[in-house]
XYZ file of C-alpha atoms in Angstrom:
684
model
C -38.921 -192.252 -35.214
C -36.586 -193.192 -38.107
C -38.465 -194.535 -41.118
C -36.543 -197.827 -41.104
C -37.335 -198.408 -37.437
C -41.008 -197.646 -38.072
C -40.968 -200.271 -40.844
C -39.321 -202.745 -38.476
C -41.944 -202.086 -35.793
C -44.722 -202.732 -38.300
C -43.094 -206.050 -39.264
C -42.571 -206.895 -35.592
C -46.321 -206.628 -35.118
C -47.595 -208.048 -38.404
C -45.088 -210.875 -38.971
C -43.971 -211.913 -35.491
C -47.023 -210.834 -33.466
C -45.282 -208.631 -30.870
C -46.660 -205.195 -30.055
C -43.367 -203.642 -29.006
C -39.647 -204.254 -28.736
C -38.097 -205.640 -25.594
C -35.865 -203.167 -23.747
C -32.772 -202.463 -25.858
C -33.991 -204.266 -28.990
C -35.149 -201.177 -30.858
C -31.765 -199.438 -30.783
C -29.974 -202.538 -32.044
C -32.506 -203.156 -34.812
C -32.171 -199.523 -35.896
C -28.345 -199.699 -36.013
C -28.321 -202.979 -37.962
C -31.018 -201.768 -40.357
C -28.990 -198.650 -41.130
C -26.030 -200.825 -42.120
C -23.715 -200.036 -39.199
C -21.338 -202.676 -37.823
C -22.802 -203.936 -34.552
C -21.664 -206.084 -31.628
C -24.552 -206.844 -29.272
C -24.147 -208.711 -25.980
C -27.627 -209.694 -24.863
C -28.878 -212.260 -22.350
C -29.945 -215.697 -23.584
C -33.645 -215.464 -24.330
C -33.354 -211.691 -24.735
C -34.509 -211.649 -28.357
C -31.184 -211.655 -30.233
C -32.603 -213.376 -33.326
C -35.159 -210.644 -33.989
C -32.321 -208.105 -33.977
C -31.057 -209.483 -37.286
C -34.243 -211.060 -38.648
C -36.175 -207.779 -38.682
C -33.404 -205.762 -40.399
C -33.134 -208.568 -42.958
C -36.779 -207.959 -43.907
C -36.400 -204.167 -44.036
C -33.082 -204.038 -45.918
C -32.786 -204.871 -49.611
C -30.873 -207.988 -50.606
C -29.984 -211.151 -48.730
C -28.893 -211.509 -45.106
C -26.484 -214.374 -44.373
C -26.639 -215.777 -40.845
C -23.592 -217.694 -39.567
C -24.816 -220.032 -36.844
C -22.942 -222.838 -35.076
C -25.290 -225.827 -35.056
C -27.589 -227.429 -37.596
C -30.466 -228.033 -35.162
C -30.552 -224.349 -34.243
C -30.597 -223.260 -37.888
C -33.315 -225.693 -38.903
C -35.529 -224.584 -35.997
C -35.121 -220.901 -36.826
C -35.803 -221.478 -40.510
C -38.971 -223.444 -39.713
C -40.153 -220.725 -37.335
C -39.519 -218.018 -39.949
C -41.367 -219.927 -42.648
C -44.309 -220.420 -40.268
C -44.362 -216.624 -39.919
C -44.353 -216.222 -43.713
C -40.687 -215.234 -44.141
C -38.602 -216.575 -47.046
C -35.729 -218.292 -45.241
C -33.487 -221.254 -45.970
C -30.437 -223.081 -44.687
C -27.522 -224.841 -46.346
C -26.346 -227.536 -43.961
C -24.959 -231.042 -44.117
C -28.304 -232.204 -42.753
C -30.244 -231.055 -45.824
C -31.841 -233.481 -48.224
C -30.990 -232.929 -51.887
C -34.480 -231.544 -52.492
C -34.029 -229.036 -49.656
C -30.661 -227.904 -51.009
C -32.072 -227.581 -54.543
C -34.963 -225.472 -53.240
C -32.562 -223.116 -51.435
C -30.405 -222.678 -54.555
C -33.505 -222.014 -56.656
C -34.638 -219.344 -54.182
C -31.164 -217.795 -54.186
C -30.993 -217.617 -57.972
C -34.501 -216.151 -58.245
C -33.762 -213.561 -55.554
C -36.698 -214.671 -53.391
C -34.702 -215.546 -50.269
C -34.336 -212.972 -47.465
C -32.362 -214.982 -44.900
C -29.826 -217.735 -45.574
C -28.424 -219.696 -42.632
C -24.950 -221.197 -43.008
C -22.764 -223.318 -40.748
C -19.284 -221.783 -40.290
C -17.735 -224.900 -41.858
C -19.275 -223.847 -45.204
C -16.927 -220.859 -45.266
C -13.959 -223.182 -45.875
C -15.227 -223.701 -49.432
C -14.166 -221.125 -51.998
C -17.435 -221.726 -53.808
C -19.404 -220.359 -50.858
C -17.855 -216.884 -51.147
C -18.603 -216.816 -54.901
C -22.168 -217.983 -54.304
C -22.779 -215.249 -51.739
C -21.210 -212.560 -53.915
C -23.569 -213.484 -56.766
C -26.606 -213.687 -54.449
C -26.527 -209.998 -53.515
C -25.677 -210.296 -49.814
C -26.202 -207.001 -47.986
C -25.607 -208.072 -44.360
C -23.733 -210.763 -42.416
C -25.245 -211.721 -39.056
C -23.075 -213.774 -36.696
C -24.859 -215.727 -33.976
C -22.890 -216.962 -30.922
C -20.062 -214.585 -31.840
C -17.973 -215.658 -28.824
C -17.128 -218.799 -30.840
C -14.455 -216.694 -32.560
C -12.492 -216.458 -29.291
C -9.628 -218.961 -29.497
C -9.521 -219.410 -25.744
C -13.255 -219.340 -25.176
C -15.298 -222.323 -24.053
C -17.027 -222.720 -27.448
C -14.232 -221.919 -29.918
C -15.040 -222.822 -33.545
C -11.993 -222.415 -35.844
C -14.123 -221.688 -38.921
C -15.459 -218.546 -37.219
C -12.028 -217.062 -37.943
C -12.987 -217.034 -41.661
C -15.854 -214.583 -41.139
C -13.557 -211.566 -41.133
C -12.263 -212.482 -44.595
C -15.820 -213.033 -45.864
C -16.747 -209.560 -44.619
C -13.850 -208.038 -46.533
C -14.679 -209.986 -49.710
C -18.346 -208.998 -49.701
C -17.753 -205.483 -48.303
C -20.949 -205.546 -46.230
C -21.702 -204.704 -42.577
C -21.534 -207.346 -39.843
C -23.930 -207.687 -36.915
C -22.505 -210.004 -34.249
C -24.461 -211.352 -31.278
C -23.592 -213.309 -28.144
C -24.968 -213.829 -24.658
C -21.689 -214.031 -22.764
C -18.570 -212.048 -23.453
C -16.363 -210.411 -20.844
C -14.231 -207.424 -21.830
C -11.335 -209.594 -23.013
C -13.593 -211.693 -25.256
C -15.322 -208.587 -26.631
C -11.945 -207.181 -27.703
C -11.123 -210.469 -29.441
C -14.470 -210.489 -31.282
C -13.908 -206.924 -32.524
C -10.389 -207.723 -33.714
C -11.335 -210.924 -35.556
C -14.753 -210.080 -37.016
C -14.491 -206.365 -37.704
C -10.905 -206.143 -38.941
C -9.907 -203.679 -36.267
C -12.854 -201.398 -37.067
C -15.070 -199.926 -34.381
C -18.569 -201.435 -34.303
C -21.445 -199.985 -32.325
C -21.331 -202.029 -29.103
C -24.580 -202.697 -27.251
C -24.202 -204.256 -23.814
C -27.656 -205.172 -22.560
C -28.588 -206.326 -19.082
C -27.639 -209.889 -18.211
C -30.473 -210.413 -15.756
C -32.954 -213.229 -16.415
C -35.398 -212.567 -13.555
C -37.654 -215.492 -14.493
C -34.888 -218.017 -13.675
C -34.625 -219.126 -10.049
C -31.008 -219.724 -9.012
C -29.953 -222.384 -6.496
C -26.725 -224.158 -5.487
C -26.218 -227.011 -3.065
C -23.181 -228.912 -1.753
C -23.139 -232.502 -2.956
C -24.693 -234.973 -0.556
C -25.718 -238.107 -2.453
C -25.938 -236.154 -5.719
C -27.945 -238.800 -7.545
C -30.638 -238.594 -4.887
C -30.537 -234.789 -5.051
C -31.024 -234.746 -8.830
C -33.775 -237.372 -8.696
C -35.601 -235.352 -6.026
C -35.308 -232.126 -8.011
C -36.610 -233.807 -11.185
C -39.424 -235.550 -9.305
C -40.815 -232.211 -8.075
C -40.945 -231.091 -11.724
C -42.307 -234.302 -13.194
C -43.654 -233.838 -16.698
C -41.718 -230.626 -17.331
C -38.918 -230.579 -19.930
C -35.460 -230.198 -18.410
C -31.732 -230.667 -18.905
C -29.263 -232.263 -16.489
C -25.632 -231.396 -17.221
C -22.936 -233.849 -16.138
C -19.164 -233.608 -16.099
C -18.529 -237.014 -17.710
C -20.037 -239.110 -20.476
C -20.403 -242.116 -18.189
C -22.469 -240.138 -15.691
C -24.940 -239.053 -18.388
C -25.691 -242.714 -19.124
C -26.070 -243.831 -15.499
C -28.113 -240.796 -14.435
C -30.415 -241.046 -17.469
C -30.997 -244.682 -16.572
C -31.759 -243.766 -12.943
C -34.263 -241.110 -14.040
C -35.908 -243.578 -16.426
C -36.208 -246.150 -13.649
C -37.860 -243.432 -11.541
C -40.599 -243.034 -14.154
C -39.268 -240.114 -16.199
C -38.704 -240.063 -19.943
C -34.945 -239.401 -19.944
C -32.240 -239.746 -22.594
C -28.447 -239.459 -22.415
C -26.502 -237.225 -24.800
C -22.738 -236.848 -25.185
C -20.034 -236.430 -27.807
C -19.124 -240.118 -27.811
C -22.516 -241.185 -29.118
C -23.202 -242.100 -32.740
C -24.176 -238.911 -34.669
C -27.501 -240.395 -35.718
C -28.349 -241.217 -32.118
C -27.469 -237.671 -31.077
C -29.709 -236.247 -33.811
C -32.533 -238.502 -32.627
C -32.217 -237.138 -29.076
C -32.186 -233.553 -30.391
C -35.277 -234.203 -32.515
C -37.184 -235.889 -29.679
C -36.315 -233.140 -27.200
C -37.584 -230.503 -29.637
C -40.909 -232.264 -30.192
C -41.790 -234.203 -27.020
C -43.277 -232.580 -23.928
C -41.711 -233.484 -20.587
C -38.529 -235.109 -21.922
C -35.339 -234.866 -19.829
C -31.944 -234.867 -21.540
C -28.957 -235.823 -19.385
C -25.971 -234.415 -21.210
C -22.435 -233.177 -21.275
C -21.850 -229.673 -22.597
C -21.963 -231.255 -26.087
C -25.716 -230.578 -25.776
C -25.362 -226.850 -25.961
C -25.691 -223.929 -28.271
C -28.052 -225.648 -30.681
C -30.758 -225.954 -28.034
C -33.438 -223.469 -29.108
C -36.415 -224.987 -27.278
C -38.062 -222.009 -25.525
C -40.124 -223.896 -22.928
C -37.364 -225.715 -21.002
C -38.591 -225.336 -17.450
C -35.500 -226.393 -15.506
C -31.761 -227.020 -15.743
C -29.747 -228.963 -13.175
C -25.987 -229.376 -12.934
C -24.954 -232.687 -11.429
C -21.379 -231.344 -11.466
C -19.917 -227.864 -11.225
C -19.643 -226.097 -14.638
C -16.201 -225.038 -15.756
C -16.695 -221.260 -15.574
C -19.207 -218.605 -14.714
C -19.764 -217.920 -18.436
C -20.499 -221.594 -19.072
C -22.873 -221.639 -16.079
C -24.715 -218.560 -17.341
C -25.111 -219.975 -20.842
C -26.253 -223.388 -19.613
C -28.888 -222.158 -17.157
C -29.910 -219.618 -19.831
C -31.301 -222.437 -21.952
C -34.261 -222.578 -19.581
C -37.212 -220.209 -19.621
C -36.451 -218.609 -22.977
C -40.189 -218.020 -23.434
C -40.182 -215.734 -20.399
C -42.055 -218.227 -18.227
C -40.794 -219.368 -14.805
C -37.724 -221.617 -14.828
C -35.621 -223.163 -12.092
C -32.037 -224.282 -11.700
C -30.003 -226.364 -9.277
C -26.214 -226.643 -9.332
C -24.443 -229.262 -7.215
C -20.796 -228.881 -6.316
C -18.129 -230.435 -4.129
C -14.363 -230.564 -3.571
C -13.826 -233.128 -6.341
C -15.498 -230.806 -8.858
C -13.198 -227.973 -7.937
C -10.098 -230.140 -8.152
C -11.205 -231.470 -11.544
C -11.839 -228.023 -12.969
C -8.519 -226.751 -11.608
C -6.635 -229.643 -13.165
C -8.385 -229.161 -16.515
C -7.156 -225.586 -16.551
C -3.624 -226.396 -15.476
C -3.242 -229.363 -17.810
C -4.470 -227.409 -20.818
C -2.305 -226.039 -23.585
C -3.191 -222.399 -23.025
C -0.376 -219.925 -22.281
C 0.244 -219.045 -18.602
C -1.659 -215.740 -18.710
C -4.697 -217.506 -20.124
C -4.623 -220.145 -17.401
C -4.440 -217.420 -14.777
C -7.511 -215.764 -16.336
C -9.343 -219.100 -16.414
C -8.578 -219.647 -12.717
C -10.124 -216.248 -12.118
C -13.271 -217.278 -13.984
C -13.529 -220.476 -11.978
C -12.986 -218.533 -8.747
C -15.887 -216.284 -9.727
C -18.117 -219.349 -10.095
C -16.968 -220.703 -6.730
C -17.720 -217.308 -5.217
C -21.247 -217.613 -6.611
C -21.577 -221.142 -5.212
C -20.382 -220.018 -1.768
C -22.262 -216.701 -1.768
C -23.658 -215.538 1.544
C -26.304 -213.200 0.087
C -28.437 -212.786 -3.034
C -26.940 -214.932 -5.798
C -28.237 -212.686 -8.565
C -26.258 -209.775 -7.114
C -23.094 -211.880 -7.285
C -23.802 -213.184 -10.794
C -24.683 -209.796 -12.270
C -21.770 -208.190 -10.446
C -19.422 -210.447 -12.391
C -20.842 -208.991 -15.621
C -20.435 -205.450 -14.339
C -24.004 -204.800 -13.190
C -25.042 -203.571 -9.737
C -28.682 -204.405 -8.897
C -30.346 -201.919 -6.567
C -31.911 -204.627 -4.416
C -31.818 -208.353 -3.694
C -33.708 -210.380 -6.282
C -36.021 -212.284 -3.940
C -35.832 -215.139 -6.449
C -32.891 -217.352 -5.496
C -32.318 -219.926 -2.789
C -30.398 -217.486 -0.588
C -33.154 -214.872 -0.810
C -35.699 -217.607 -0.042
C -33.750 -218.721 3.041
C -30.639 -216.658 3.949
C -27.790 -218.922 5.116
C -26.446 -218.938 8.636
C -22.904 -217.572 8.798
C -20.258 -217.513 11.486
C -16.894 -215.892 12.114
C -14.615 -218.366 10.373
C -11.401 -216.395 10.857
C -9.929 -218.826 13.399
C -10.732 -221.915 11.321
C -9.249 -220.306 8.198
C -6.057 -219.345 10.060
C -5.686 -222.903 11.343
C -6.055 -224.241 7.795
C -3.542 -221.747 6.389
C -1.101 -222.557 9.188
C -1.381 -226.294 8.512
C -0.604 -225.670 4.823
C 2.401 -223.478 5.625
C 3.852 -225.862 8.217
C 3.740 -228.704 5.682
C 5.495 -226.634 3.025
C 2.311 -226.168 0.952
C 2.887 -229.621 -0.501
C -0.437 -231.345 0.349
C -4.073 -231.282 -0.587
C -7.129 -230.671 1.570
C -7.568 -234.315 2.630
C -4.141 -234.566 4.274
C -4.444 -231.124 5.860
C -7.821 -232.044 7.342
C -6.313 -235.217 8.839
C -3.650 -233.065 10.524
C -6.172 -230.521 11.807
C -8.465 -233.225 13.206
C -5.612 -235.147 14.794
C -5.972 -238.244 12.602
C -2.681 -240.127 12.857
C -2.881 -241.839 9.470
C 0.071 -243.702 7.987
C 0.737 -240.752 5.699
C 0.620 -238.285 8.599
C 2.932 -240.360 10.768
C 5.355 -241.174 7.937
C 5.981 -237.473 7.426
C 6.103 -236.614 11.102
C 3.101 -234.358 10.798
C 1.603 -235.746 13.991
C 4.255 -233.693 15.799
C 3.261 -230.364 14.263
C 1.746 -227.622 16.489
C -1.329 -227.692 14.254
C -1.897 -231.436 14.751
C -5.331 -231.847 16.388
C -6.134 -228.121 16.720
C -9.285 -228.546 14.618
C -11.073 -231.323 16.479
C -14.047 -229.016 17.081
C -15.076 -229.417 13.429
C -16.104 -232.636 11.679
C -14.577 -233.975 8.475
C -17.445 -232.595 6.368
C -17.285 -229.227 8.132
C -13.570 -228.910 7.398
C -14.246 -229.858 3.774
C -16.749 -226.982 3.659
C -14.141 -224.621 5.151
C -11.558 -225.528 2.505
C -14.161 -225.341 -0.237
C -15.149 -221.836 0.825
C -11.514 -220.788 1.137
C -11.001 -221.712 -2.492
C -14.210 -219.869 -3.338
C -12.696 -216.764 -1.730
C -9.526 -217.448 -3.736
C -7.456 -217.766 -0.539
C -5.873 -221.016 -1.757
C -5.334 -222.675 -5.110
C -4.199 -226.150 -6.141
C -0.713 -226.075 -7.672
C -0.404 -228.414 -10.669
C 3.389 -228.397 -10.283
C 2.909 -230.003 -6.876
C 0.222 -232.497 -7.905
C -2.696 -230.474 -6.603
C -1.133 -229.267 -3.351
C -2.882 -226.223 -1.912
C -0.882 -222.995 -1.906
C -1.853 -219.656 -0.435
C -2.666 -216.634 -2.565
C -1.840 -213.054 -1.665
C -5.442 -212.583 -0.575
C -4.852 -214.920 2.377
C -2.001 -212.935 3.912
C -4.087 -210.261 5.702
C -6.198 -212.997 7.329
C -3.143 -214.974 8.399
C -1.606 -211.821 9.910
C -4.774 -210.956 11.828
C -5.442 -207.841 9.758
C -8.735 -209.078 8.313
C -11.525 -211.425 9.362
C -13.668 -213.714 7.259
C -17.187 -215.056 7.637
C -18.125 -218.521 6.418
C -21.406 -220.279 5.756
C -22.374 -222.915 8.275
C -22.982 -225.731 5.842
C -25.169 -228.574 6.967
C -24.566 -231.602 4.809
C -28.260 -232.484 4.774
C -29.535 -229.349 3.003
C -33.142 -228.286 2.662
C -35.112 -229.795 -0.181
C -34.698 -227.570 -3.194
C -37.955 -225.951 -4.261
C -40.103 -229.013 -3.676
C -43.065 -227.217 -5.228
C -42.233 -225.498 -8.508
C -44.101 -222.330 -9.415
C -47.247 -223.008 -11.439
C -47.389 -221.620 -14.970
C -50.993 -220.427 -14.550
C -53.624 -220.294 -11.818
C -55.636 -223.392 -10.898
C -58.617 -221.836 -12.695
C -56.734 -221.500 -16.000
C -54.763 -224.773 -15.793
C -57.390 -226.999 -17.521
C -57.640 -224.600 -20.485
C -53.849 -224.410 -20.768
C -53.727 -228.218 -20.907
C -56.349 -228.234 -23.663
C -54.420 -225.603 -25.638
C -51.230 -227.633 -25.277
C -53.045 -230.731 -26.526
C -54.245 -228.829 -29.602
C -50.721 -227.497 -30.187
C -49.263 -230.997 -29.907
C -51.764 -232.378 -32.428
C -51.012 -229.598 -34.919
C -47.257 -229.987 -34.419
C -47.372 -233.744 -34.942
C -49.448 -233.307 -38.094
C -46.909 -230.816 -39.460
C -43.863 -232.761 -38.153
C -42.487 -229.689 -36.372
C -41.625 -228.998 -32.713
C -44.591 -227.766 -30.681
C -43.038 -224.368 -29.988
C -42.872 -223.661 -33.746
C -46.696 -223.466 -33.637
C -46.830 -221.278 -30.481
C -44.542 -221.167 -27.466
C -45.722 -221.710 -23.888
C -45.856 -217.995 -23.156
C -48.370 -217.429 -25.961
C -50.554 -220.316 -24.770
C -50.403 -219.029 -21.189
C -51.611 -215.613 -22.362
C -54.415 -217.310 -24.314
C -55.483 -219.257 -21.225
C -55.458 -216.170 -19.035
C -57.084 -213.700 -21.458
C -59.455 -216.175 -23.177
C -59.940 -214.304 -26.474
C -63.403 -214.689 -27.994
C -62.670 -213.519 -31.546
C -59.861 -213.439 -34.051
C -59.484 -209.714 -33.368
C -58.872 -210.464 -29.696
C -56.686 -213.433 -30.617
C -54.502 -211.126 -32.733
C -53.726 -209.138 -29.589
C -51.980 -212.125 -27.965
C -48.197 -211.775 -27.935
C -46.474 -214.028 -30.472
C -49.390 -214.279 -32.937
C -48.551 -212.609 -36.251
C -50.796 -212.377 -39.277
C -49.625 -215.650 -40.846
C -50.090 -217.693 -37.671
C -53.439 -216.050 -36.964
C -54.647 -217.098 -40.392
C -53.215 -220.616 -40.061
C -54.053 -221.495 -36.456
C -56.448 -218.856 -35.117
C -59.659 -220.797 -35.704
C -58.291 -224.005 -34.176
C -57.269 -222.382 -30.902
C -60.320 -220.117 -30.783
C -62.472 -223.226 -31.027
C -60.716 -224.664 -27.954
C -61.276 -221.446 -25.996
C -64.684 -220.262 -27.177
C -66.198 -223.501 -28.411
C -66.571 -222.418 -32.039
C -64.499 -221.117 -34.915
C -64.752 -217.517 -36.047
C -65.970 -218.277 -39.596
C -64.773 -214.955 -41.026
C -64.511 -214.147 -44.707
C -60.826 -214.288 -45.793
C -60.873 -210.560 -46.643
C -62.034 -209.769 -43.088
C -59.633 -212.281 -41.561
C -56.688 -210.390 -43.037
C -57.747 -207.318 -41.079
C -58.013 -209.145 -37.729
C -56.373 -207.328 -34.861
C -56.080 -204.051 -36.785
C -58.163 -200.899 -36.649
C -59.345 -201.628 -40.158
C -61.001 -204.790 -38.855
C -63.472 -202.976 -36.614
C -64.055 -200.379 -39.354
C -64.873 -203.227 -41.780
C -67.437 -204.529 -39.267
C -69.142 -201.115 -39.027
C -69.227 -200.751 -42.813
C -70.696 -204.251 -43.090
C -73.392 -203.420 -40.514
C -74.191 -200.167 -42.309
C -74.463 -202.003 -45.613
C -76.845 -204.564 -44.078
C -79.221 -201.759 -43.123
C -79.230 -200.446 -46.708
C -79.148 -203.678 -48.728
C -82.792 -203.079 -49.854
C -82.520 -199.296 -49.723
C -83.471 -196.841 -46.961
C -87.124 -197.950 -46.953
C -86.425 -201.687 -47.435
C -88.314 -202.003 -50.739
C -85.590 -201.730 -53.385
C -83.747 -204.479 -55.260
C -80.993 -206.042 -53.070
C -77.517 -204.588 -53.596
C -74.255 -205.099 -51.698
C -70.522 -204.632 -51.877
C -68.103 -207.533 -51.966
C -66.026 -208.380 -48.888
C -62.953 -207.402 -50.853
C -64.413 -203.945 -51.586
C -65.270 -203.365 -47.932
C -61.790 -204.484 -46.869
C -60.136 -202.081 -49.318
C -62.300 -199.193 -48.104
C -61.556 -200.039 -44.460
C -57.827 -200.079 -45.143
C -57.712 -196.959 -47.327
C -60.168 -194.891 -45.200
C -61.082 -192.563 -48.107
C -62.405 -189.129 -47.169
C -64.848 -187.435 -49.499
C -67.011 -188.657 -52.345
C -64.275 -188.453 -54.953
C -61.927 -190.725 -52.978
C -64.689 -193.210 -52.117
C -65.902 -193.403 -55.716
C -62.626 -195.074 -56.679
C -63.837 -198.158 -54.802
C -67.585 -198.091 -55.698
C -69.500 -197.905 -58.962
C -72.254 -195.321 -59.448
C -75.112 -197.552 -58.197
C -73.296 -198.545 -54.978
C -72.041 -195.014 -54.498
C -75.598 -193.725 -54.657
C -76.939 -196.279 -52.164
C -74.057 -196.603 -49.684
C -71.820 -193.572 -50.278
C -73.276 -191.065 -47.769
C -73.642 -193.690 -45.015
C -70.113 -195.076 -45.580
C -68.644 -191.562 -45.496
C -70.456 -190.942 -42.220
C -68.891 -194.098 -40.723
C -65.466 -193.169 -42.091
C -65.575 -189.603 -40.780
C -66.571 -190.838 -37.324
C -63.351 -192.865 -37.080
C -60.948 -190.093 -38.102
């Protein structure tokens, strides 16, 4: 194992409390630590932050982290400081005292990680400050923000390439969603045309349950979904600002603690919502996509979309904000014809060049294909990102209850024929009227009641025809044409079906769908649930006392492991994932008291060895010393070693009298030396 990677693994265990890297993390950490340019595409919740935080601790000098939102930076800095890492942030949200403290740490050379908002790069003084501070690495979080046509474009990200050239240091860029086109744009803009090491890690988040449902009284659907998860923190995404307000009010009236969040709100009110969501258990935020990348709360248990997202990348990022602690999370996405029309019009009315709009239609079609999938949704989702799972996931609504399908070839041909015979100048509503034989004023005025297709679709209801057209757009057989005010036009993919060369199967939608996951998966067994509640209460009390979000103390996954394993000592507590040395020292006794009924009461020198082999060796040396305190026959004057001496011996593991005598004077060497050497040799 490379020396740098070995150092990183030791820090992973001692500082962050994890025994091993997640799949793919080790290679990335090694590449970044060695100073190579890196582009890593990793799933949300896949441990991206550790991939630059660990190298920052191993490498000499300062690591600058460019991150898009203040809330995200502040949370990461607090979490690092809790773990004993010297980190700071320069943001517009700092108090003067906070800013002064960061500058002092920079000038003294004590800081290892400095978080900056991209807007800071517009100041010439920032580049000078960083040059003087000895920056050795630039880490770029949410690197897709550099893509001018991406869904989260931040113009100031375009300055990072120049900063890299000025400082002449490597760049490590990270993102959760980047198709091939976006990856090429990131490389061109951040790496100056160079060739970074590219790591493309699996996009699967198996702990997240995927579900879609056609809209049928969407407010009732969202209220029902939230009610089944009462008391669990969640996010509801809405397509409009107005809907966030009305839906938050409806949830509040239904007994939930729910707050609206959108870009039109006063900045102070938005910050208040962000702060409350970070700290309060069970809060629901009803938001537009303005509530996005800065969300770093790891124990969000569910995400619902009251409206269809604008692309498959946006969908993946938004659902990816749930379950970042690895615990079970659930999603529900509602969609309907109006959503699709809205998203189409947003694309076509945008200022992007034609080729970009075509690509964006393709991204939306991919999302519609996921919504209208007939088999495992995870297969469809991962297939979009170039992955081919070997088996169905067994953890989505379509694996839970496979949909009923039917041969929809005839219905699709009728719909295509109706569009052709009306010159492809009308939307789905008018075409459905023709197919169902509805002689509306609009139909009669245009003579469409005399068409051969008039009334040929009376076997299907209005809602069933809406489902047919919705699925046709999901298959990319038809698209709205903005030049014709949303009229549906055929794509080349429809021609083989129209000519009878191919068939198509459709889902038999019932517009009163099954209740979505009425009973969410429990976090722990019934036996462990009371202890988990007690641990959460202790965490909440400690978090409130320190004025930090609860997950800064420990995340849900760590508490779940505590509840299930029930450690009885600090040594056992140190083996829980997510508990590093600093947190063990700060919080170990408090949580051990909840579990075991009493605190450990260890000497500080012994406490520092908790969870390490030296800890058990210290205990054996201490027991051996107790037997010899008054000599072998129990009649001599009492003599003992200090806890600090025993700790140093346990850590150094000296072999032989000469080595041991460096820790003990002649009297102690005479009384304890042979017995200590016997203990030490037995552990080699």
